[in-house]
mmCIF file of C-alpha atoms and ligand atoms in Angstrom:
data_model
loop_
_atom_site.group_PDB
_atom_site.id
_atom_site.type_symbol
_atom_site.label_atom_id
_atom_site.label_comp_id
_atom_site.label_asym_id
_atom_site.label_seq_id
_atom_site.Cartn_x
_atom_site.Cartn_y
_atom_site.Cartn_z
ATOM 1 C CA UNK X 1 0.000 0.000 0.000
ATOM 2 C CA UNK X 2 1.426 3.365 -1.006
ATOM 3 C CA UNK X 3 1.191 6.527 1.065
ATOM 4 C CA UNK X 4 -0.363 9.431 -0.870
ATOM 5 C CA UNK X 5 1.294 12.649 0.231
ATOM 6 C CA UNK X 6 1.969 16.312 -0.433
ATOM 7 C CA UNK X 7 5.320 17.939 0.341
ATOM 8 C CA UNK X 8 5.000 21.510 1.620
ATOM 9 C CA UNK X 9 8.499 22.887 1.256
ATOM 10 C CA UNK X 10 10.901 25.849 1.142
ATOM 11 C CA UNK X 11 13.106 23.925 -1.267
ATOM 12 C CA UNK X 12 16.827 24.086 -0.452
ATOM 13 C CA UNK X 13 19.362 21.527 0.793
ATOM 14 C CA UNK X 14 17.533 18.859 2.828
ATOM 15 C CA UNK X 15 14.195 19.818 1.280
ATOM 16 C CA UNK X 16 15.768 18.646 -2.016
ATOM 17 C CA UNK X 17 16.831 15.385 -0.369
ATOM 18 C CA UNK X 18 13.247 14.945 0.852
ATOM 19 C CA UNK X 19 11.845 15.322 -2.657
ATOM 20 C CA UNK X 20 14.430 12.816 -3.910
ATOM 21 C CA UNK X 21 13.512 10.269 -1.234
ATOM 22 C CA UNK X 22 9.786 10.728 -1.795
ATOM 23 C CA UNK X 23 10.129 10.261 -5.555
ATOM 24 C CA UNK X 24 12.381 7.205 -5.206
ATOM 25 C CA UNK X 25 10.681 5.382 -2.328
ATOM 26 C CA UNK X 26 8.176 2.894 -3.770
ATOM 27 C CA UNK X 27 5.976 3.450 -0.710
ATOM 28 C CA UNK X 28 5.413 7.130 -1.541
ATOM 29 C CA UNK X 29 2.814 8.493 -3.949
ATOM 30 C CA UNK X 30 3.690 12.197 -4.310
ATOM 31 C CA UNK X 31 0.566 14.096 -5.368
ATOM 32 C CA UNK X 32 1.991 17.641 -5.267
ATOM 33 C CA UNK X 33 4.724 19.944 -4.090
ATOM 34 C CA UNK X 34 3.510 23.185 -2.481
ATOM 35 C CA UNK X 35 6.014 25.998 -2.082
ATOM 36 C CA UNK X 36 6.214 28.304 0.939
ATOM 37 C CA UNK X 37 8.471 31.250 1.762
ATOM 38 C CA UNK X 38 11.463 30.133 3.829
ATOM 39 C CA UNK X 39 15.055 29.152 3.231
ATOM 40 C CA UNK X 40 16.020 31.157 0.128
ATOM 41 C CA UNK X 41 14.337 33.497 -2.369
ATOM 42 C CA UNK X 42 10.935 32.127 -3.390
ATOM 43 C CA UNK X 43 11.676 31.880 -7.113
ATOM 44 C CA UNK X 44 15.028 30.224 -6.399
ATOM 45 C CA UNK X 45 13.198 27.662 -4.249
ATOM 46 C CA UNK X 46 10.957 26.897 -7.222
ATOM 47 C CA UNK X 47 14.018 26.465 -9.443
ATOM 48 C CA UNK X 48 15.527 24.215 -6.761
ATOM 49 C CA UNK X 49 12.429 21.996 -6.904
ATOM 50 C CA UNK X 50 12.732 21.765 -10.697
ATOM 51 C CA UNK X 51 16.462 21.033 -10.342
ATOM 52 C CA UNK X 52 15.690 18.215 -7.927
ATOM 53 C CA UNK X 53 13.109 16.625 -10.219
ATOM 54 C CA UNK X 54 15.631 17.050 -13.031
ATOM 55 C CA UNK X 55 18.298 15.148 -11.076
ATOM 56 C CA UNK X 56 15.766 12.333 -10.716
ATOM 57 C CA UNK X 57 14.988 12.381 -14.440
ATOM 58 C CA UNK X 58 11.388 13.171 -13.432
ATOM 59 C CA UNK X 59 11.017 16.780 -14.534
ATOM 60 C CA UNK X 60 7.355 17.700 -14.986
ATOM 61 C CA UNK X 61 6.058 14.558 -13.260
ATOM 62 C CA UNK X 62 4.821 16.280 -10.091
ATOM 63 C CA UNK X 63 2.727 19.456 -10.008
ATOM 64 C CA UNK X 64 4.443 22.355 -8.236
ATOM 65 C CA UNK X 65 2.003 24.842 -6.694
ATOM 66 C CA UNK X 66 3.234 28.241 -5.574
ATOM 67 C CA UNK X 67 1.992 29.067 -2.091
ATOM 68 C CA UNK X 68 2.530 31.981 0.278
ATOM 69 C CA UNK X 69 5.437 34.250 -0.592
ATOM 70 C CA UNK X 70 5.696 35.666 2.930
ATOM 71 C CA UNK X 71 4.782 34.744 6.516
ATOM 72 C CA UNK X 72 1.360 35.641 7.941
ATOM 73 C CA UNK X 73 2.364 38.629 10.065
ATOM 74 C CA UNK X 74 6.107 39.160 10.186
ATOM 75 C CA UNK X 75 8.488 39.949 7.327
ATOM 76 C CA UNK X 76 10.235 37.003 5.629
ATOM 77 C CA UNK X 77 13.620 35.963 7.048
ATOM 78 C CA UNK X 78 15.967 33.870 4.892
ATOM 79 C CA UNK X 79 18.512 31.162 5.692
ATOM 80 C CA UNK X 80 20.753 32.022 2.735
ATOM 81 C CA UNK X 81 23.648 32.412 5.172
ATOM 82 C CA UNK X 82 23.222 28.666 5.889
ATOM 83 C CA UNK X 83 22.223 27.236 2.513
ATOM 84 C CA UNK X 84 23.512 29.705 -0.104
ATOM 85 C CA UNK X 85 21.020 29.364 -2.962
ATOM 86 C CA UNK X 86 20.109 25.890 -1.673
ATOM 87 C CA UNK X 87 21.524 23.822 -4.543
ATOM 88 C CA UNK X 88 25.188 24.775 -4.713
ATOM 89 C CA UNK X 89 24.865 27.185 -7.637
ATOM 90 C CA UNK X 90 23.413 24.649 -10.077
ATOM 91 C CA UNK X 91 21.113 25.806 -12.884
ATOM 92 C CA UNK X 92 19.229 24.207 -15.719
ATOM 93 C CA UNK X 93 17.636 25.827 -18.759
ATOM 94 C CA UNK X 94 14.294 27.231 -17.579
ATOM 95 C CA UNK X 95 12.657 26.987 -21.001
ATOM 96 C CA UNK X 96 9.339 25.151 -20.624
ATOM 97 C CA UNK X 97 9.585 24.571 -16.869
ATOM 98 C CA UNK X 98 6.048 24.958 -15.563
ATOM 99 C CA UNK X 99 4.245 25.505 -12.285
ATOM 100 C CA UNK X 100 0.523 25.214 -11.661
ATOM 101 C CA UNK X 101 -1.880 28.178 -11.847
ATOM 102 C CA UNK X 102 -3.660 26.967 -8.695
ATOM 103 C CA UNK X 103 -2.299 28.512 -5.485
ATOM 104 C CA UNK X 104 -0.585 26.150 -3.024
ATOM 105 C CA UNK X 105 -3.200 26.776 -0.323
ATOM 106 C CA UNK X 106 -6.019 25.930 -2.749
ATOM 107 C CA UNK X 107 -4.135 22.833 -3.903
ATOM 108 C CA UNK X 108 -3.862 21.603 -0.303
ATOM 109 C CA UNK X 109 -7.599 22.124 0.129
ATOM 110 C CA UNK X 110 -8.612 20.544 -3.188
ATOM 111 C CA UNK X 111 -6.353 17.486 -3.089
ATOM 112 C CA UNK X 112 -7.433 16.606 0.453
ATOM 113 C CA UNK X 113 -11.094 17.228 -0.429
ATOM 114 C CA UNK X 114 -10.825 14.787 -3.351
ATOM 115 C CA UNK X 115 -9.645 12.018 -0.985
ATOM 116 C CA UNK X 116 -10.711 12.912 2.570
ATOM 117 C CA UNK X 117 -8.739 11.069 5.245
ATOM 118 C CA UNK X 118 -6.258 9.608 2.746
ATOM 119 C CA UNK X 119 -3.643 12.280 2.052
ATOM 120 C CA UNK X 120 -0.730 12.956 4.402
ATOM 121 C CA UNK X 121 1.341 16.134 4.338
ATOM 122 C CA UNK X 122 5.052 16.467 5.085
ATOM 123 C CA UNK X 123 5.526 20.119 6.077
ATOM 124 C CA UNK X 124 9.222 20.970 6.011
ATOM 125 C CA UNK X 125 9.177 24.752 5.832
ATOM 126 C CA UNK X 126 7.425 27.532 7.727
ATOM 127 C CA UNK X 127 3.774 26.589 8.261
ATOM 128 C CA UNK X 128 2.188 29.535 6.423
ATOM 129 C CA UNK X 129 0.424 27.491 3.721
ATOM 130 C CA UNK X 130 -0.949 25.005 6.255
ATOM 131 C CA UNK X 131 -2.229 27.749 8.558
ATOM 132 C CA UNK X 132 -3.884 29.653 5.722
ATOM 133 C CA UNK X 133 -5.535 26.465 4.485
ATOM 134 C CA UNK X 134 -6.866 25.733 7.986
ATOM 135 C CA UNK X 135 -8.182 29.292 8.290
ATOM 136 C CA UNK X 136 -9.772 29.277 4.854
ATOM 137 C CA UNK X 137 -11.458 25.912 5.412
ATOM 138 C CA UNK X 138 -11.793 24.785 9.058
ATOM 139 C CA UNK X 139 -12.699 21.261 7.883
ATOM 140 C CA UNK X 140 -9.239 20.887 6.294
ATOM 141 C CA UNK X 141 -7.348 19.563 9.369
ATOM 142 C CA UNK X 142 -9.809 16.704 9.875
ATOM 143 C CA UNK X 143 -9.421 15.424 6.319
ATOM 144 C CA UNK X 144 -5.601 15.347 6.362
ATOM 145 C CA UNK X 145 -4.503 11.840 7.293
ATOM 146 C CA UNK X 146 -1.207 12.680 8.988
ATOM 147 C CA UNK X 147 0.640 15.976 9.143
ATOM 148 C CA UNK X 148 4.344 15.482 9.776
ATOM 149 C CA UNK X 149 5.977 18.772 10.737
ATOM 150 C CA UNK X 150 9.675 19.603 10.880
ATOM 151 C CA UNK X 151 10.113 22.422 13.331
ATOM 152 C CA UNK X 152 10.990 23.582 16.812
ATOM 153 C CA UNK X 153 13.050 21.919 19.470
ATOM 154 C CA UNK X 154 12.005 19.739 22.378
ATOM 155 C CA UNK X 155 12.725 22.337 25.039
ATOM 156 C CA UNK X 156 16.187 22.535 23.519
ATOM 157 C CA UNK X 157 18.298 24.958 21.554
ATOM 158 C CA UNK X 158 17.219 26.752 18.436
ATOM 159 C CA UNK X 159 19.328 27.406 15.363
ATOM 160 C CA UNK X 160 18.454 30.841 14.014
ATOM 161 C CA UNK X 161 18.377 32.223 17.588
ATOM 162 C CA UNK X 162 19.194 30.504 20.887
ATOM 163 C CA UNK X 163 15.486 29.698 21.305
ATOM 164 C CA UNK X 164 14.130 29.675 17.781
ATOM 165 C CA UNK X 165 14.342 26.906 15.195
ATOM 166 C CA UNK X 166 14.122 28.378 11.658
ATOM 167 C CA UNK X 167 10.736 27.049 10.458
ATOM 168 C CA UNK X 168 8.838 28.110 13.581
ATOM 169 C CA UNK X 169 10.861 31.336 13.952
ATOM 170 C CA UNK X 170 10.016 32.520 10.419
ATOM 171 C CA UNK X 171 6.263 32.169 10.902
ATOM 172 C CA UNK X 172 5.427 31.589 14.576
ATOM 173 C CA UNK X 173 1.835 32.755 14.092
ATOM 174 C CA UNK X 174 1.258 30.100 11.442
ATOM 175 C CA UNK X 175 2.832 27.450 13.662
ATOM 176 C CA UNK X 176 0.516 28.437 16.520
ATOM 177 C CA UNK X 177 -2.559 28.255 14.245
ATOM 178 C CA UNK X 178 -1.524 24.808 13.006
ATOM 179 C CA UNK X 179 -0.900 23.324 16.459
ATOM 180 C CA UNK X 180 -4.305 24.609 17.600
ATOM 181 C CA UNK X 181 -6.219 23.481 14.484
ATOM 182 C CA UNK X 182 -6.834 19.797 15.262
ATOM 183 C CA UNK X 183 -4.481 18.069 12.786
ATOM 184 C CA UNK X 184 -3.090 14.591 13.550
ATOM 185 C CA UNK X 185 0.456 15.934 13.977
ATOM 186 C CA UNK X 186 3.786 14.144 14.181
ATOM 187 C CA UNK X 187 6.640 16.483 15.116
ATOM 188 C CA UNK X 188 10.292 16.109 14.122
ATOM 189 C CA UNK X 189 12.387 18.633 16.049
ATOM 190 C CA UNK X 190 15.826 20.177 15.628
ATOM 191 C CA UNK X 191 17.204 19.567 19.119
ATOM 192 C CA UNK X 192 17.862 16.972 20.361
ATOM 193 C CA UNK X 193 16.507 14.654 17.643
ATOM 194 C CA UNK X 194 18.098 16.072 14.479
ATOM 195 C CA UNK X 195 21.354 17.088 16.110
ATOM 196 C CA UNK X 196 21.805 13.606 17.569
ATOM 197 C CA UNK X 197 20.216 11.255 15.012
ATOM 198 C CA UNK X 198 20.164 13.011 11.615
ATOM 199 C CA UNK X 199 23.628 14.504 11.097
ATOM 200 C CA UNK X 200 25.748 12.917 8.366
ATOM 201 C CA UNK X 201 29.399 13.145 9.320
ATOM 202 C CA UNK X 202 32.390 13.523 6.975
ATOM 203 C CA UNK X 203 33.002 9.761 6.706
ATOM 204 C CA UNK X 204 29.366 9.173 5.760
ATOM 205 C CA UNK X 205 29.469 12.051 3.263
ATOM 206 C CA UNK X 206 32.550 10.458 1.710
ATOM 207 C CA UNK X 207 30.648 7.160 1.380
ATOM 208 C CA UNK X 208 27.809 8.991 -0.352
ATOM 209 C CA UNK X 209 30.219 10.793 -2.708
ATOM 210 C CA UNK X 210 31.834 7.437 -3.561
ATOM 211 C CA UNK X 211 28.487 6.153 -4.836
ATOM 212 C CA UNK X 212 29.217 8.285 -7.893
ATOM 213 C CA UNK X 213 25.650 8.478 -9.161
ATOM 214 C CA UNK X 214 23.827 11.560 -10.489
ATOM 215 C CA UNK X 215 21.884 11.679 -7.220
ATOM 216 C CA UNK X 216 24.940 11.393 -4.969
ATOM 217 C CA UNK X 217 26.646 14.128 -6.977
ATOM 218 C CA UNK X 218 23.558 16.328 -6.709
ATOM 219 C CA UNK X 219 23.443 15.616 -2.955
ATOM 220 C CA UNK X 220 27.053 16.817 -2.648
ATOM 221 C CA UNK X 221 26.169 20.080 -4.398
ATOM 222 C CA UNK X 222 23.052 20.839 -2.373
ATOM 223 C CA UNK X 223 24.718 20.032 0.959
ATOM 224 C CA UNK X 224 28.085 21.781 0.451
ATOM 225 C CA UNK X 225 27.113 25.215 1.795
ATOM 226 C CA UNK X 226 25.244 23.727 4.741
ATOM 227 C CA UNK X 227 28.200 21.528 5.648
ATOM 228 C CA UNK X 228 30.506 24.545 5.753
ATOM 229 C CA UNK X 229 28.020 26.502 7.870
ATOM 230 C CA UNK X 230 27.289 23.596 10.218
ATOM 231 C CA UNK X 231 30.957 22.920 10.875
ATOM 232 C CA UNK X 232 31.498 26.638 11.557
ATOM 233 C CA UNK X 233 28.913 26.456 14.372
ATOM 234 C CA UNK X 234 30.117 23.141 15.822
ATOM 235 C CA UNK X 235 27.736 20.681 14.120
ATOM 236 C CA UNK X 236 29.915 17.827 12.785
ATOM 237 C CA UNK X 237 28.192 17.242 9.424
ATOM 238 C CA UNK X 238 25.121 17.963 7.293
ATOM 239 C CA UNK X 239 21.684 18.077 8.900
ATOM 240 C CA UNK X 240 18.694 16.091 7.578
ATOM 241 C CA UNK X 241 15.565 16.938 9.563
ATOM 242 C CA UNK X 242 13.333 17.322 6.498
ATOM 243 C CA UNK X 243 14.132 13.957 4.945
ATOM 244 C CA UNK X 244 13.830 12.446 8.426
ATOM 245 C CA UNK X 245 10.267 13.817 8.572
ATOM 246 C CA UNK X 246 9.412 11.986 5.352
ATOM 247 C CA UNK X 247 11.153 8.834 6.576
ATOM 248 C CA UNK X 248 9.162 8.869 9.805
ATOM 249 C CA UNK X 249 5.928 8.936 7.791
ATOM 250 C CA UNK X 250 6.906 6.192 5.348
ATOM 251 C CA UNK X 251 8.946 4.041 7.737
ATOM 252 C CA UNK X 252 7.546 4.230 11.261
ATOM 253 C CA UNK X 253 9.858 1.309 12.071
ATOM 254 C CA UNK X 254 12.714 3.864 12.198
ATOM 255 C CA UNK X 255 11.104 5.474 15.266
ATOM 256 C CA UNK X 256 12.573 4.153 18.524
ATOM 257 C CA UNK X 257 10.809 6.500 20.941
ATOM 258 C CA UNK X 258 7.975 9.003 20.766
ATOM 259 C CA UNK X 259 5.374 10.506 23.071
ATOM 260 C CA UNK X 260 2.060 12.300 22.778
ATOM 261 C CA UNK X 261 2.652 15.773 24.132
ATOM 262 C CA UNK X 262 1.243 19.307 24.088
ATOM 263 C CA UNK X 263 3.121 21.714 21.816
ATOM 264 C CA UNK X 264 2.635 25.491 22.065
ATOM 265 C CA UNK X 265 4.411 28.195 20.058
ATOM 266 C CA UNK X 266 5.690 31.541 21.342
ATOM 267 C CA UNK X 267 4.629 34.441 19.115
ATOM 268 C CA UNK X 268 4.861 37.532 21.293
ATOM 269 C CA UNK X 269 8.412 37.614 22.627
ATOM 270 C CA UNK X 270 11.261 38.914 20.508
ATOM 271 C CA UNK X 271 13.761 36.927 22.577
ATOM 272 C CA UNK X 272 12.025 33.551 22.287
ATOM 273 C CA UNK X 273 10.106 34.071 19.007
ATOM 274 C CA UNK X 274 9.016 30.699 17.587
ATOM 275 C CA UNK X 275 10.017 28.732 20.686
ATOM 276 C CA UNK X 276 8.159 25.431 20.962
ATOM 277 C CA UNK X 277 7.130 24.795 24.568
ATOM 278 C CA UNK X 278 6.534 21.047 24.762
ATOM 279 C CA UNK X 279 4.785 19.759 27.861
ATOM 280 C CA UNK X 280 6.016 16.332 28.947
ATOM 281 C CA UNK X 281 2.656 15.440 30.389
ATOM 282 C CA UNK X 282 2.672 16.769 33.921
ATOM 283 C CA UNK X 283 0.984 20.128 33.283
ATOM 284 C CA UNK X 284 -2.564 18.954 32.619
ATOM 285 C CA UNK X 285 -2.425 19.993 28.959
ATOM 286 C CA UNK X 286 -4.162 17.949 26.275
ATOM 287 C CA UNK X 287 -1.599 16.404 23.846
ATOM 288 C CA UNK X 288 -1.803 17.802 20.304
ATOM 289 C CA UNK X 289 1.166 16.043 18.684
ATOM 290 C CA UNK X 290 3.206 12.863 18.600
ATOM 291 C CA UNK X 291 6.716 14.113 19.313
ATOM 292 C CA UNK X 292 9.501 11.933 17.914
ATOM 293 C CA UNK X 293 12.203 11.497 20.558
ATOM 294 C CA UNK X 294 14.630 8.977 19.053
ATOM 295 C CA UNK X 295 15.094 7.217 15.723
ATOM 296 C CA UNK X 296 17.348 4.477 14.427
ATOM 297 C CA UNK X 297 20.057 6.757 13.017
ATOM 298 C CA UNK X 298 21.886 3.956 11.222
ATOM 299 C CA UNK X 299 18.720 2.759 9.505
ATOM 300 C CA UNK X 300 17.870 6.313 8.431
ATOM 301 C CA UNK X 301 21.356 6.864 6.995
ATOM 302 C CA UNK X 302 21.257 3.499 5.200
ATOM 303 C CA UNK X 303 17.837 4.403 3.788
ATOM 304 C CA UNK X 304 19.013 7.684 2.252
ATOM 305 C CA UNK X 305 22.296 6.195 1.092
ATOM 306 C CA UNK X 306 20.414 3.412 -0.680
ATOM 307 C CA UNK X 307 18.254 5.947 -2.457
ATOM 308 C CA UNK X 308 21.235 8.075 -3.507
ATOM 309 C CA UNK X 309 22.949 4.943 -4.853
ATOM 310 C CA UNK X 310 20.162 4.377 -7.390
ATOM 311 C CA UNK X 311 21.121 5.430 -10.916
ATOM 312 C CA UNK X 312 19.027 8.116 -12.613
ATOM 313 C CA UNK X 313 19.310 9.986 -15.894
ATOM 314 C CA UNK X 314 18.837 13.754 -15.409
ATOM 315 C CA UNK X 315 16.497 15.326 -17.972
ATOM 316 C CA UNK X 316 18.638 18.371 -18.750
ATOM 317 C CA UNK X 317 22.337 19.149 -18.430
ATOM 318 C CA UNK X 318 23.443 21.525 -15.680
ATOM 319 C CA UNK X 319 24.446 24.931 -16.928
ATOM 320 C CA UNK X 320 27.177 25.129 -14.315
ATOM 321 C CA UNK X 321 27.478 26.872 -11.028
ATOM 322 C CA UNK X 322 27.202 30.532 -10.166
HETATM 323 C C1 BDR P 401 14.791 23.719 9.027
HETATM 324 O O1 BDR P 401 15.132 24.984 8.438
HETATM 325 C C2 BDR P 401 15.529 24.785 7.116
HETATM 326 O O2 BDR P 401 16.674 25.521 6.864
HETATM 327 C C3 BDR P 401 15.706 23.310 6.908
HETATM 328 O O3 BDR P 401 15.315 22.946 5.588
HETATM 329 C C4 BDR P 401 14.774 22.715 7.914
HETATM 330 O O4 BDR P 401 13.452 22.602 7.410
HETATM 331 C C5 BDR P 401 15.770 23.413 10.132
HETATM 332 O O5 BDR P 401 15.699 24.407 11.103
HETATM 333 CA CA1 CA P 402 12.982 23.054 4.992
#
């Protein structure tokens, strides 16, 4: 049985790896990609999504819907200092590359209305599109099968600020709306989960490079800027929270420990903007998410490595970097 899903993404670095895994995993049935403002310039993110499908030899096979170009309330903040342009300066000829006319928010509403209770969403950017969809149609959360969110930390450190993880920091108001909307949420956090279980170290990156496939080469390009940034801040490798979110949906056997907990998002403080306060069950708060606490890191690495080892034939040649 395949898992029909939509990827809501701010496509750069690990978002690209997520699209690759979703397109290659026989369990996944990718119905759409919806774009949201996040990591890098919006139009570059769209090009990054095309580039990723190109690396798979699957250009044009998945509809790309353009969603919200800015957060709900606050101005957009980028992570270009972390990811560069998100794909290591690669380009392909843009002639004939298409996106859908339908807005990303409307696509989320329509696709889930066509198959109520069947479609899952992997949300790996700021939650603006999801929040707007829930506001526009309050019956939306109930017809989404599972919503896997990458964001926040489990009462741990942030990345863009000491308290704030990027996705929740960029649009904390959207994150609050989503956690209060009634979705069946699974949460993949930055700290401690990603920092402990989803960092690929130099020896693993060398193994991936040695695969010498179009996908492993593409992986090296999209992760190069992030690796340099991560090492400069003391993280010993590239980070893969977005592809972990997909893996948790498709392969629940990778999950070693999780708990149903109450997640609340800070919107009003400048100092702790986007902080995810996760109650561990002793505060009398109703759980609103399954929080992933530990995964089988070796199995996750082997999963992605296996996917990157698979030969593909890119549709178009790269026009070089820069
Ligand atoms: C999150 O922010 C983005 O830069 C990554 O793609 C991930 O979704 C990590 O904080
Ligand atoms: Ca992301």
